[in-house]
Amino acid sequence: MAIADRLRALFGRQSQPKTVISVHRERQVAVCSILFFLLLGLPLWWSTTRVYRAELPTSDIVRFTPEQTLPVPVVFYIDAKTPLSQADATFIETSVQAQVDSQRPQFTASEWHIRYQAAVRVGVAPDTPGHYTLRLRMGSDITSVDVTPARSAIVSVPHAAQAKDVLVKAISAIVADEERSVRDLAPQASKAIGNTHAVLKYAPEYAVTLTLLNENPVDGAAVDWDIKQAVRMYLQPLVDELRPFTRLSVSSQVLHHAGPPPVTAHKADNGTYLTSDMLPHFVNSPSWNFASVDPTSPMLNFVLFVPALASQPMRILDSGIERSSAFLVSQWGGVSIANLPDTTRPGDKVVLSPEDMQKHMGYFISQIRSLVGIRSNAPLASSAQLQVRVRPATATGVSGWELDALMRRWLVRNRQTAIATLQSLVRLVDSLQNMVVMDDIKEKVDRSLAALYETENALRRLPDLNYVH
């Protein structure tokens, strides 16, 4: 009975007529409840369902355009028995820049603009990349430039009155030649002049694989090599010189190929020969099964090919003229043909010593230089007006001049690649509004931008680095 009474009392109260005040209070409660859920629920719903997009520095990225010229300084110090005045140095610098600018080919519509600039100082250059000493010598019989592997050269002139003109010619030729070389590596310039370059794109590491390939081990000799010692003696100095910029990880292997050769060499009275048109088909990567211990890095293959005894000696002929026993394969590596001694018989065991491989390792070093982009005529080639002698860096495989030119080339190309990648990312993010952009992507973009700014600042500071007027 007590429960029934309470229910009747409850329903009795609800059935009672509502007053104006109670209705107004209920409306206030309803409105407040709706506002509460809107103010609390909408932000909660937005934060839990929206796509997270870290804000990228778009305005800083799009400010880079091809028309904005990148200055690339090259600093020369003039060391003379009678020191030049600062006014003479300024005159040489101004004359060089005017000559370089007047000889610069016009940039194409989409080509990134670069401007190599010569800075001329008096004295001896510091031991720093990008700084070079030109030692002026008077009283020679001819006008010449003797370039040493270190960052220096001897400029000889018959008379002191000719010194400034010769220095202007030499410096302007060095600067202009390197600028043209860098521009020729750009994709737009390559297409315009129709050249096919063997140079690989820059990578922080290249996987270098040295392969001894014995063509016919069944009916031939069992060939092995002392490659570890040969690498230490001949290749390691070049690897050490390039290490500040890129790493060459070197591995080796021995392959025995019993199948048919990729091409059949022409027979001659004494051995066999390959012609130039056969060389592109000589390399048979799938059949030869070249392996890399580092599948993530660009691979450079260098093959020491030992022909079958019946094909030896094997030579390479170009228009009937014998050329070197090695050839370069664009974007891939190189091959060197190793003919065994005439006394070798089937079944003999032959071990190639480091001395036996000296010539072939020299070919491989030359091919590595070509593939990574080291200029063979850096810093200067002879001309009708100037006799030039460039001393090769036989100890290391690359001179200071060549290393600096390679560094500047990679700097220009990597800057262009970085800007193009950042701008492509910005366009992609803007076109896909639902694309997630996490904070780690923004951090990488910020670091890339900081590196671009630091590169520009470093180039501006370079001419006056360690220089005291």
Coordinates of N, CA and C in Angstrom, one line a residue, residues 18 48 93 123 127 168 216 249 304 357 382 392 414 418-419 432 434 461:
K18 N 1.1 23.1 -14.9 CA 2.4 23.8 -14.7 C 2.2 25.3 -14.7
T48 N 38.9 14.9 -32.0 CA 39.1 13.4 -32.1 C 38.9 12.9 -33.5
E93 N 90.4 40.9 -59.8 CA 89.1 40.3 -59.4 C 88.0 40.9 -60.3
G123 N 98.8 37.1 -51.0 CA 99.4 36.3 -50.0 C 99.3 34.8 -50.3
D127 N 95.0 26.6 -45.6 CA 94.8 25.2 -46.0 C 93.3 24.9 -45.8
V168 N 94.6 37.2 -65.0 CA 93.2 37.3 -65.4 C 92.7 36.2 -66.3
N216 N 85.9 -19.2 -68.2 CA 85.8 -20.7 -68.4 C 86.7 -21.4 -67.4
S249 N 81.8 2.0 -49.8 CA 81.9 0.7 -49.1 C 82.3 -0.4 -50.1
L304 N 87.0 -7.5 -63.2 CA 88.2 -7.9 -63.8 C 87.9 -9.2 -64.5
M357 N 97.8 -6.5 -60.6 CA 96.6 -5.8 -60.7 C 96.8 -4.3 -60.7
S382 N 94.9 23.3 -71.3 CA 95.8 24.1 -72.2 C 94.9 24.8 -73.3
P392 N 99.2 15.0 -62.0 CA 98.2 14.1 -61.5 C 98.5 13.8 -60.0
N414 N 72.8 19.2 -55.2 CA 72.0 18.8 -54.0 C 71.1 19.9 -53.5
A418 N 67.1 19.4 -53.2 CA 66.4 19.6 -52.0 C 65.3 20.6 -52.1
I419 N 65.5 21.7 -52.9 CA 64.4 22.7 -53.1 C 63.3 22.1 -53.9
L432 N 46.0 17.9 -51.2 CA 45.3 16.8 -50.4 C 45.0 17.3 -49.0
N434 N 43.1 16.3 -46.7 CA 42.9 15.2 -45.7 C 44.2 14.5 -45.5
R461 N 80.3 33.7 -46.7 CA 81.4 33.9 -45.8 C 82.7 33.4 -46.3

